Coordinates of C-alpha atoms and ligand atoms in Angstrom, one line a residue:
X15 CA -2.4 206.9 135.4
X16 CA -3.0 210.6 136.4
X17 CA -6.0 211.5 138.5
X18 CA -7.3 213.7 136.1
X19 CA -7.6 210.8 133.1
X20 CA -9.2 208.5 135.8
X21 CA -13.3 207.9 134.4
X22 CA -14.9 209.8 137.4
X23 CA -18.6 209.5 138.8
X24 CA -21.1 211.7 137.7
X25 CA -22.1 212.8 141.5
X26 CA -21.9 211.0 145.2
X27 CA -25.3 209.7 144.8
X28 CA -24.0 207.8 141.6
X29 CA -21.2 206.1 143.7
X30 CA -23.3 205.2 146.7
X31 CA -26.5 204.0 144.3
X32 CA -23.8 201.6 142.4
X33 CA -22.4 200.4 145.4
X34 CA -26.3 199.8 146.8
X35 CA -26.7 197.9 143.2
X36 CA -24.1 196.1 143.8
X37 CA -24.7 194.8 147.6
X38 CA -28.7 194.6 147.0
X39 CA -29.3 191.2 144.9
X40 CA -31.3 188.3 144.4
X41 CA -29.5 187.3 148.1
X42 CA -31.3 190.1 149.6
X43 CA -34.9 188.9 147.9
X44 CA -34.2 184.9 148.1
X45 CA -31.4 184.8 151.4
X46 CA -32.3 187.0 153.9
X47 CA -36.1 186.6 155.0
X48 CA -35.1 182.7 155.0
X49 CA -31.9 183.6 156.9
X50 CA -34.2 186.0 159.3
X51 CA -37.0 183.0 159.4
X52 CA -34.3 180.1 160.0
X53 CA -32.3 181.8 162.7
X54 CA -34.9 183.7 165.6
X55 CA -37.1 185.5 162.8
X56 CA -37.1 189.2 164.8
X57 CA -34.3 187.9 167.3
X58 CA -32.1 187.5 164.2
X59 CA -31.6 191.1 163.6
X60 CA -29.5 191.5 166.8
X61 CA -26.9 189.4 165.5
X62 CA -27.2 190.7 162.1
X63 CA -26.8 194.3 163.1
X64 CA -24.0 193.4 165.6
X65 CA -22.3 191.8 162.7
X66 CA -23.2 195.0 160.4
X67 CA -21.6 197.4 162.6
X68 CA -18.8 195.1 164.0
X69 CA -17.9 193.6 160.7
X70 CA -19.9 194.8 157.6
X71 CA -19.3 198.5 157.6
X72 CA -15.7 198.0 158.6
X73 CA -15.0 196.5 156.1
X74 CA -17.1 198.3 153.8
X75 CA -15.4 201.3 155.0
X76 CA -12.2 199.6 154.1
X77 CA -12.9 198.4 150.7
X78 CA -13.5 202.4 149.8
X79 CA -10.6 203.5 151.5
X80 CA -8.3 202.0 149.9
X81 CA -9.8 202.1 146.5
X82 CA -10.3 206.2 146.8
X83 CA -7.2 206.4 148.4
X84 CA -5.0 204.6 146.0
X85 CA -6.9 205.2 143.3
X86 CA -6.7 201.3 142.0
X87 CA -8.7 198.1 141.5
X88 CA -8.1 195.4 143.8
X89 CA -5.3 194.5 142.1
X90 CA -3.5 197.3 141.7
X91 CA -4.5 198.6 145.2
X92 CA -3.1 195.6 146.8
X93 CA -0.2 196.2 144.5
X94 CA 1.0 199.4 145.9
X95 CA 0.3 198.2 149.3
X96 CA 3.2 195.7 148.6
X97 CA 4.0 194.6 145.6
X98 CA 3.6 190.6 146.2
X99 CA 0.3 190.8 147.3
X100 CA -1.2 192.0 143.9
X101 CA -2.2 188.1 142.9
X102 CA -4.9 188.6 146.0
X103 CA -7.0 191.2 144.2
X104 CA -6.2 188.9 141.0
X105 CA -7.8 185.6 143.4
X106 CA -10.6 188.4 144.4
X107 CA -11.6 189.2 141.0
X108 CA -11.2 185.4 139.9
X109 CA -14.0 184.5 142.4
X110 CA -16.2 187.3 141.3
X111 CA -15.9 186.1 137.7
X112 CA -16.7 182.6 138.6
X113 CA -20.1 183.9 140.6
X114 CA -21.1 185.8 137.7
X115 CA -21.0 183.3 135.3
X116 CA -23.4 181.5 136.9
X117 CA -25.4 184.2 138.7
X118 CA -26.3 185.6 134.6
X119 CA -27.6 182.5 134.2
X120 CA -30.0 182.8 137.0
X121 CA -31.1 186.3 135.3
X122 CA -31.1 183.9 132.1
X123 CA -33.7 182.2 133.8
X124 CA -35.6 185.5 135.4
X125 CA -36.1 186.6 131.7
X126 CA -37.8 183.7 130.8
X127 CA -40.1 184.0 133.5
X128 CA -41.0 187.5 132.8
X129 CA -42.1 186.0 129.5
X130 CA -43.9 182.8 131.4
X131 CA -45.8 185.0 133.7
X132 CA -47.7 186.9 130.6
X133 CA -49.6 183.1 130.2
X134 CA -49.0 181.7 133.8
X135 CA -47.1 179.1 131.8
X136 CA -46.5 177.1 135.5
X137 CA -49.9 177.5 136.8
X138 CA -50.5 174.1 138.9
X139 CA -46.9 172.5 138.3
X140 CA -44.7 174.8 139.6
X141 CA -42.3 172.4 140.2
X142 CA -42.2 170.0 137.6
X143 CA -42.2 173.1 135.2
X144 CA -39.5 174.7 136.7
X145 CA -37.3 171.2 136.8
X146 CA -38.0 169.4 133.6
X147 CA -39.7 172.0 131.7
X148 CA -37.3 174.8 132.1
X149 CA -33.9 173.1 133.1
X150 CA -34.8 169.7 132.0
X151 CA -32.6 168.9 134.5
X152 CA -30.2 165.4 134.0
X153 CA -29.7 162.3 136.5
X154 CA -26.2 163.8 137.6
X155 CA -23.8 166.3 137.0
X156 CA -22.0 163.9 134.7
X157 CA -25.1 163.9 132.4
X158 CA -24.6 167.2 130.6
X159 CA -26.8 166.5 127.8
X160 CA -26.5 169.0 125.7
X161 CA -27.7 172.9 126.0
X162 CA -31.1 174.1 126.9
X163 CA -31.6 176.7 124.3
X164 CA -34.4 179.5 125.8
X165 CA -31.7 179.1 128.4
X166 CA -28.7 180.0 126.5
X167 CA -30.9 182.5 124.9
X168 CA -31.7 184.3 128.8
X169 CA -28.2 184.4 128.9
X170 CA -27.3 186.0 125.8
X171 CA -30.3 188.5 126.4
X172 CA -28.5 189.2 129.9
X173 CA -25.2 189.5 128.8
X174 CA -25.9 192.0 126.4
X175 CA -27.9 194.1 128.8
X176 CA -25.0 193.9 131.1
X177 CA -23.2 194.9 128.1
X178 CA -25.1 198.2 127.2
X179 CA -25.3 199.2 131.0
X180 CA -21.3 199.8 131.0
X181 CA -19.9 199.8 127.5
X182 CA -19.7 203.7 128.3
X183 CA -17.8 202.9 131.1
X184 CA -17.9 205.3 135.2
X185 CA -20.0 207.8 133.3
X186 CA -22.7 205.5 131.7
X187 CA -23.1 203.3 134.8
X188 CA -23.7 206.8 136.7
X189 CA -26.6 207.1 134.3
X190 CA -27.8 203.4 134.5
X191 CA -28.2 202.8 138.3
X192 CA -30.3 205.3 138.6
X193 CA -32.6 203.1 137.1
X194 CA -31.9 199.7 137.9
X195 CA -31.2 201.0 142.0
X196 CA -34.5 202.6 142.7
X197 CA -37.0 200.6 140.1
X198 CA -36.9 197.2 142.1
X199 CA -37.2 199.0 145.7
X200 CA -40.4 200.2 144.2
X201 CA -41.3 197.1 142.4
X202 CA -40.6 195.3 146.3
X203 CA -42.9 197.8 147.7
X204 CA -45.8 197.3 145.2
X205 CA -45.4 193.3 146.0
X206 CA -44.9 194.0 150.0
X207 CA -48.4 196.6 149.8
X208 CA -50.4 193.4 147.3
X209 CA -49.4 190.6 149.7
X210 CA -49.5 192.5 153.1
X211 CA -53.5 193.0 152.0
X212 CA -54.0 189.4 151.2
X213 CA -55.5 186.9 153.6
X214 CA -53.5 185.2 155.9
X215 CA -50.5 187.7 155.2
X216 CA -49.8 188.4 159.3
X217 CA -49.3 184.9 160.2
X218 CA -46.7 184.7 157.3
X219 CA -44.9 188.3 158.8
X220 CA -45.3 186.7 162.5
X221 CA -42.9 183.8 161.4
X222 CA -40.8 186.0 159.2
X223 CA -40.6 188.7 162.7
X224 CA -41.7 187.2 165.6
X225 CA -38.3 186.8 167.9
X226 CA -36.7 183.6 169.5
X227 CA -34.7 185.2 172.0
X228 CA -33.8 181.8 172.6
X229 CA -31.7 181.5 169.7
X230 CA -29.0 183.8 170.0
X231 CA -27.3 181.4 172.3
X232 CA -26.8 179.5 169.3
X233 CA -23.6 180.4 167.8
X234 CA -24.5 179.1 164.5
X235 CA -26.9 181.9 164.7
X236 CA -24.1 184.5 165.1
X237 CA -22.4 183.0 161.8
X238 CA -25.3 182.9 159.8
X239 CA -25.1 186.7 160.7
X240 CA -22.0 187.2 160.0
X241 CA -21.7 185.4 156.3
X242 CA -25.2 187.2 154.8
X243 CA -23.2 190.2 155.8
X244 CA -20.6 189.7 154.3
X245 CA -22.5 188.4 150.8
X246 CA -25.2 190.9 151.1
X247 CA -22.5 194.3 151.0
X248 CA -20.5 192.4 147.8
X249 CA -16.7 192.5 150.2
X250 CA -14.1 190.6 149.0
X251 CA -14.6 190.6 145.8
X252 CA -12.8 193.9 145.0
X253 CA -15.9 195.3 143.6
X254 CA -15.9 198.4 146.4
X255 CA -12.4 198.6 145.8
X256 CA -13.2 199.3 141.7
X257 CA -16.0 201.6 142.3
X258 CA -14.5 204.0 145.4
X259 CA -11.3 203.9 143.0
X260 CA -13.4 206.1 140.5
X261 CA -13.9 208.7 143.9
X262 CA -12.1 211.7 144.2
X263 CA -9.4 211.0 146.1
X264 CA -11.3 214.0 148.6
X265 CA -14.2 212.5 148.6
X266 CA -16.3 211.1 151.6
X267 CA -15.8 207.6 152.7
X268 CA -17.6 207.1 156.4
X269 CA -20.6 208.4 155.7
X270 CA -20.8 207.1 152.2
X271 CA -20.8 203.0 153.8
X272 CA -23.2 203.7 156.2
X273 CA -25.5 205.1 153.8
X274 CA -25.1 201.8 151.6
X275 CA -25.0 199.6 154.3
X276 CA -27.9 200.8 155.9
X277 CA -29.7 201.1 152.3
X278 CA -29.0 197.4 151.7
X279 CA -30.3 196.0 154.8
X280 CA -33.8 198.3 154.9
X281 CA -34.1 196.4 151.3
X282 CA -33.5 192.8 152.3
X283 CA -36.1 194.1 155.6
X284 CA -38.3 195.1 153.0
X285 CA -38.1 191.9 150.9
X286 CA -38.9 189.9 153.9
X287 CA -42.6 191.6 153.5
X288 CA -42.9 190.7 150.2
X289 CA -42.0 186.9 150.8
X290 CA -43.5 186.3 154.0
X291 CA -46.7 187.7 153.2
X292 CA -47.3 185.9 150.2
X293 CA -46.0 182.9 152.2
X294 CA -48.5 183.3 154.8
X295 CA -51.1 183.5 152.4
X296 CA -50.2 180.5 150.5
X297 CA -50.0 178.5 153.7
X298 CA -53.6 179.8 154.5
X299 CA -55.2 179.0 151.0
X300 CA -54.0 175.9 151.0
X301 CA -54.8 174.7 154.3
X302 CA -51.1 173.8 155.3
X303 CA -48.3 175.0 158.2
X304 CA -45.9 177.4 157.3
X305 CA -43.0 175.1 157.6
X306 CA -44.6 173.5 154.5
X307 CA -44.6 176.4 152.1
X308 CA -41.1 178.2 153.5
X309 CA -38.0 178.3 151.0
X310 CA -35.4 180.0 150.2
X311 CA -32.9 180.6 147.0
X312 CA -34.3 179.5 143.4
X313 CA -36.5 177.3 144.8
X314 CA -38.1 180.5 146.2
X315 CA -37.9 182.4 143.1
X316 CA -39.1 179.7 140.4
X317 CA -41.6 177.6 142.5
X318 CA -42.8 179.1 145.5
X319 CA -43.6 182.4 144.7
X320 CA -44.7 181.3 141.2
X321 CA -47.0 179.1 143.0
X322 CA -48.3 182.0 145.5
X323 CA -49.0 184.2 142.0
X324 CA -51.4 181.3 141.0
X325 CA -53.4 181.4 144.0
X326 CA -53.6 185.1 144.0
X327 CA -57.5 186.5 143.6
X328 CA -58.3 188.8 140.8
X329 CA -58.2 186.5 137.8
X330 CA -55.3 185.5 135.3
X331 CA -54.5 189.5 134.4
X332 CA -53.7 190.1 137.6
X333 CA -51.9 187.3 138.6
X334 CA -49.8 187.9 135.1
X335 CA -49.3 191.6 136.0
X336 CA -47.5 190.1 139.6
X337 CA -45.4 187.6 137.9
X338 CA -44.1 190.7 135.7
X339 CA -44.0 192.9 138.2
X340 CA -42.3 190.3 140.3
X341 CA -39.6 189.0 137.7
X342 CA -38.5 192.4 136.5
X343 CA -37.7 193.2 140.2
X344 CA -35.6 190.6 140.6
X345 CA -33.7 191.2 137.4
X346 CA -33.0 194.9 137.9
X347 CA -31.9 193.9 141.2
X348 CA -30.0 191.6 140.3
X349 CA -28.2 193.3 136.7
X350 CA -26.3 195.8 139.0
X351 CA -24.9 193.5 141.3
X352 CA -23.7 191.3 137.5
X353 CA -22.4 194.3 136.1
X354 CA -21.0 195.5 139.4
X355 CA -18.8 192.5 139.6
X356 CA -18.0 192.6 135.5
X357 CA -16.7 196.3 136.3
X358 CA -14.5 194.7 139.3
X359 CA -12.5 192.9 136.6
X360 CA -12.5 195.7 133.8
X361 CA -11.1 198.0 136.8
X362 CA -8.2 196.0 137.1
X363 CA -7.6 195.1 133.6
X364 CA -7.7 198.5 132.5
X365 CA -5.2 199.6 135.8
X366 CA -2.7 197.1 134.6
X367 CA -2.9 196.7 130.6
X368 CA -3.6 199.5 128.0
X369 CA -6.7 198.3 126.4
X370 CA -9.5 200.6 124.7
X371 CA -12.5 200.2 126.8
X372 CA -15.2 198.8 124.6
X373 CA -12.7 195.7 123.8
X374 CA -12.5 195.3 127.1
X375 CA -15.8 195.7 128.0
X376 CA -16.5 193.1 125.2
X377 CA -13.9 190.6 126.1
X378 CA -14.7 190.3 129.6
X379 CA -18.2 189.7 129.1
X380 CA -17.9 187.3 126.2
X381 CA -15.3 185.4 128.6
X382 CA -18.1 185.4 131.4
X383 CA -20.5 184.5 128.7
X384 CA -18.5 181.6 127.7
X385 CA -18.0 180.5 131.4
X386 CA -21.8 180.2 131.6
X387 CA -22.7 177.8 129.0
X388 CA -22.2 175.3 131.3
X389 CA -24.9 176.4 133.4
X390 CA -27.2 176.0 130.4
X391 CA -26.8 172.1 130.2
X392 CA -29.5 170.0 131.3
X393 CA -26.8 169.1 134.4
X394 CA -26.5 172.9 135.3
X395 CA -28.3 173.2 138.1
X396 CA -25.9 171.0 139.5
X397 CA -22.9 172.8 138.5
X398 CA -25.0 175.8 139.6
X399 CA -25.3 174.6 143.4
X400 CA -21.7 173.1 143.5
X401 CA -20.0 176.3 142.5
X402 CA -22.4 178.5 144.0
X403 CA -21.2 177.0 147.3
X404 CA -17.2 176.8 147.4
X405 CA -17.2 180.4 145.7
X406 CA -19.6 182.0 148.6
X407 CA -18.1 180.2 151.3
X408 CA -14.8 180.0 150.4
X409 CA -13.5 182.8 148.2
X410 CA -15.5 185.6 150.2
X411 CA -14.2 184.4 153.8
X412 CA -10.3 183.7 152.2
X413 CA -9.9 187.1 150.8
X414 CA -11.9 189.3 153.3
X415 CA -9.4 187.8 155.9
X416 CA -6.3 188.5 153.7
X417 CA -7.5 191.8 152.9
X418 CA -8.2 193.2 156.9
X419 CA -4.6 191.7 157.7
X420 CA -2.9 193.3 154.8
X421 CA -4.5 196.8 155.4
X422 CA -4.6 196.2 159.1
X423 CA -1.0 195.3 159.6
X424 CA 1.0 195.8 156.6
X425 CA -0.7 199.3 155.4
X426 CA -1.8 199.8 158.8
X427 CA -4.8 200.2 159.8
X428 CA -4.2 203.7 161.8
X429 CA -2.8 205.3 158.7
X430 CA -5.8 204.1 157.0
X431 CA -8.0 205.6 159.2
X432 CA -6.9 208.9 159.7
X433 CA -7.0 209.6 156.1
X434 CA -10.8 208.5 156.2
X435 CA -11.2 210.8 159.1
X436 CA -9.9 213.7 157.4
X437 CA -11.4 213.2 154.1
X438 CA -15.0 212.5 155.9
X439 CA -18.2 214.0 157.1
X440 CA -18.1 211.3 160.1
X441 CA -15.2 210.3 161.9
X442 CA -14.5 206.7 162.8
X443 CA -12.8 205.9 166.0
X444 CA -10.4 203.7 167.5
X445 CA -13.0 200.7 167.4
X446 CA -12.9 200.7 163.1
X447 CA -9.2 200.1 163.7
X448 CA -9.6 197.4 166.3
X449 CA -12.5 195.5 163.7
X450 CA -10.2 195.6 161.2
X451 CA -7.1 194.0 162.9
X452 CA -8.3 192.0 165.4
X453 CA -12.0 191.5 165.1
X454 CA -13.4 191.1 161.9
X455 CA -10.6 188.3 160.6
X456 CA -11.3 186.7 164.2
X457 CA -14.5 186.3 162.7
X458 CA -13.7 185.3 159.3
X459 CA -11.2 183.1 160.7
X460 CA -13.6 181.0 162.9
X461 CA -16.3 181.0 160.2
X462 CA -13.6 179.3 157.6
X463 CA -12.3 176.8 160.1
X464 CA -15.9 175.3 161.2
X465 CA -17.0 175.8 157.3
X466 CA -13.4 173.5 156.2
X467 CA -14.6 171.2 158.8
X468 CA -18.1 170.6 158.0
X469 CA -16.9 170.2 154.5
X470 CA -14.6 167.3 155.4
X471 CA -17.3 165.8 158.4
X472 CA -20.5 165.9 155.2
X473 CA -19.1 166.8 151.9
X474 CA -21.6 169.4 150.6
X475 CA -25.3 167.7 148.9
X476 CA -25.6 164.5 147.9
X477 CA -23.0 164.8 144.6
X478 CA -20.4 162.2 144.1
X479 CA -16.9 163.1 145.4
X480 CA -15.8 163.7 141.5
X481 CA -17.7 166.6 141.1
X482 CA -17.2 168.3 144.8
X483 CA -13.3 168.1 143.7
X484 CA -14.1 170.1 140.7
X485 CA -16.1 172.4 142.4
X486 CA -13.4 172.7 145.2
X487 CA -10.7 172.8 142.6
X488 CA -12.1 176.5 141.3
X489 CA -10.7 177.5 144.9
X490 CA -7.5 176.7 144.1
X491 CA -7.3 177.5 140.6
X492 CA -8.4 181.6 141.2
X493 CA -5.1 182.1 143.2
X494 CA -2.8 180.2 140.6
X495 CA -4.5 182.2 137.8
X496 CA -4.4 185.3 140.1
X497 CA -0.7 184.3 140.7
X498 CA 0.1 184.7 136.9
X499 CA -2.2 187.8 135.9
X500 CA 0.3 189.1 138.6
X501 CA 3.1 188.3 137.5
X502 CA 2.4 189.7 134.2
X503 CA 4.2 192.2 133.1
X504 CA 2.2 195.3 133.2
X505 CA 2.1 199.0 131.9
X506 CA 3.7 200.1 135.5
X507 CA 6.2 196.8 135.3
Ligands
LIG15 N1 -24.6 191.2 147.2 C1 -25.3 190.4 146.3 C2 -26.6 189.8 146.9 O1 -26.9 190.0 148.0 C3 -24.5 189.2 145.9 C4 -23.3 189.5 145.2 C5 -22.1 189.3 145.8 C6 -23.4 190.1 144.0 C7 -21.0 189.6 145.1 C8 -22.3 190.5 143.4 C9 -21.1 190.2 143.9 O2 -27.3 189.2 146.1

């Protein structure tokens, strides 16, 4: 395709606000104050910038290169690179579309609560609500038992937002994000300035912040690091790749990742406020340690906080008017990321197969539609968990390792960089290169070996093997189907 028919971004703050939609999601409100808590709560930072600078923004940086540069999806990027290696954006783009089938059923979920909190609908069974009222949830992942409507409803409801935010395609999502970026930063500040005034609040901010210097001789510490890294800037799922591919092929690249990776991390920094206060204020008014009210993940989202809104002084408007307030930032922080990975895929259709846009817009999300419904069974929670964990540890670390050896070696990683530096404000030096070939898939490298390993030492939960093999099986299935979406023939066969 020529450069001129390529859909374009309306500016360069539309690029870097999709690409901070895209990295800042419900991981950066539910993962990282846990992550920050769990591993040396201030101390943490250390490794998590080290891992930022040594591994995220490389990375990052490489991920727009190559998309801007070669003006492809995943897909086809890896395709010109060398021909055989198209099926790894394919297996990239397979894993994204697995997460997001699951992770619009969370936002199914999100847009039920916005509709809970007008009555405090859980007020003083947070728990029991969320689990048999909401999800009904089965004995085992066997026990599908049928589809939980107002579910299946939240999902339809997301999908068709997702829909509307990029039926217009480059140009429309310019528009959108400059929405659905900024709104839940402010949203997270309104809920950081509510809870840092309540009772009790500084306690909850000294665990979330006071550092255990101890700690960082912990390696495990180091990898927790390095994996909300890698989860929290979207890599490896050839999202970056799809969005810097609708770049001038002039345009900045350097200074463009820091700007999103820096953006990114001051809103997970920022979320931590808005959790940990309300935390420490919960463990206050109830009389109990902080270790007691502490979570992390949906359990954070649809029982802890929910709980923390019920205690909250100021009568039921108020507390209603924080649940809102609360639930609509998670779900415009969470739409871009959906949509960002939904584009991923449409990128790489469109690069390959001449298709008019809005039925590809349509078929892509009724297929990620379809691929939720099981998530809507009373058993899928479950299935929720289970894929949730192969996809994030497996997919992301596979194909982030593939991709720095494919640009580092094959492409090279020199030629790469002295494109960025003459199409950037910044210059990177000799130490990107050296991330990308040596360090970063060091990284990624020990992170899958000790991850394969703990999978084989405790298989993952208590689920019966069955269902792990399923789960596992998706890991192998993206690069077969990758495999043949490759070797289809294409429009530049
Ligand atoms: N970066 C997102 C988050 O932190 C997660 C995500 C990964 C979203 C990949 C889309 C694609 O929540």
């Amino acid at each position: 395709m020529a450069a001129e028919e390529r859909g374009r971004w309306a500016s360069r703050t539309a690029f870097v606000f999709a690409a901070i939609g895209s990295a800042a999601g419900l991981g950066n409100a539910w993962r990282f104050p846990y992550m920050a808590y769990a591993n040396g709560g201030g101390a943490f930072l250390i490794p998590y910038f080290f891992a930022l600078i040594t591994a995220g923004i490389p990375l990052l940086i490489l991920e727009y290169g190559i998309g801007q540069r070669l003006q492809r999806g995943a897909p086809g990027a890896l395709r010109l690179v060398k021909r055989p290696f198209e099926f790894i954006g394919w297996w990239a783009l397979m894993v994204g579309f697995t997460i997001v089938a699951y992770y619009v059923v969370v936002m199914g979920w999100i847009v039920l609560y916005m509709g809970y909190s007008l009555s405090l609908a859980w007020a003083g069974r947070e728990a029991d609500f969320f689990q048999q009222q909401v999800l009904q949830v089965s004995e085992q992942p066997r026990a599908l038992e049928g589809i939980c409507w107002p579910i299946f409803l939240g999902l339809v409801v997301s999908w068709v937002l997702i829909y509307l935010c990029i039926y217009k395609g480059v140009r429309g999502v310019s528009k959108v994000v400059m929405i659905t970026v900024p709104l839940p930063v402010v949203l997270l500040a309104v809920l950081a300035v509510r809870g840092l005034t309540l009772p009790g609040a500084v306690e909850g901010l000294n665990y979330y912040l006071e550092p255990d210097f101890s700690r960082l001789l912990d390696p495990q510490v180091w990898l927790a690091a390095y994996g909300q890294i890698f989860f929290t800037l979207s890599l490896g799922f050839g999202i970056m790749i799809a969005y810097a591919s609708y770049e001038d092929p002039r345009s900045d690249v350097n200074n463009n990742a820091f700007l999103t990776a820096f953006s990114n991390c001051g809103i997970s920094f920022l979320a931590g406020f808005a959790v940990f206060s309300v935390l420490g204020f919960m463990a206050q008014t109830q009389g109990l340690p902080i270790e007691k009210v502490v979570a992390s993940g949906p359990s954070l989202a649809f029982v802890t906080y929910p709980k923390g809104i019920a205690l909250l002084p100021g009568g039921t408007v108020v507390q209603a008017l924080f649940g809102l307030i609360f639930f609509l930032m998670l779900f415009t922080l969470g739409i871009d990321s959906a949509f960002s990975i939904v584009e991923a895929i449409n990128v790489g259709v469109e690069d390959k197969w001449k298709l008019t846009r809005t039925h590809l817009v349509i078929l892509v999300c009724s297929l990620g539609f379809l691929g939720g419904i099981l998530f809507t069974t009373r058993a899928g929670l479950y299935w929720l968990d289970i894929v949730d964990h192969y996809a994030t540890h497996f997919g992301l670390t596979v194909i982030g390792l593939l991709e720095c050896l494919l640009i580092g070696w094959v492409y090279g990683a020199e030629r790469l960089r002295q494109y960025l530096n003459e199409v950037s404000d910044i210059s990177v030096g000799l130490w990107w290169s050296v991330c990308v070939q040596i360090l970063t898939p060091a990284v990624l490298f020990v992170i899958l070996t000790l991850q394969l390993r703990k999978e084989f030492q405790e298989p993952y939960g208590d689920y019966p093997a069955w269902a792990l093999i399923s789960g596992a099986s998706l890991v192998v299935l993206a690069p077969l189907i990758g495999w043949l979406l490759a070797s289809a023939r294409g429009k530049e066969a």
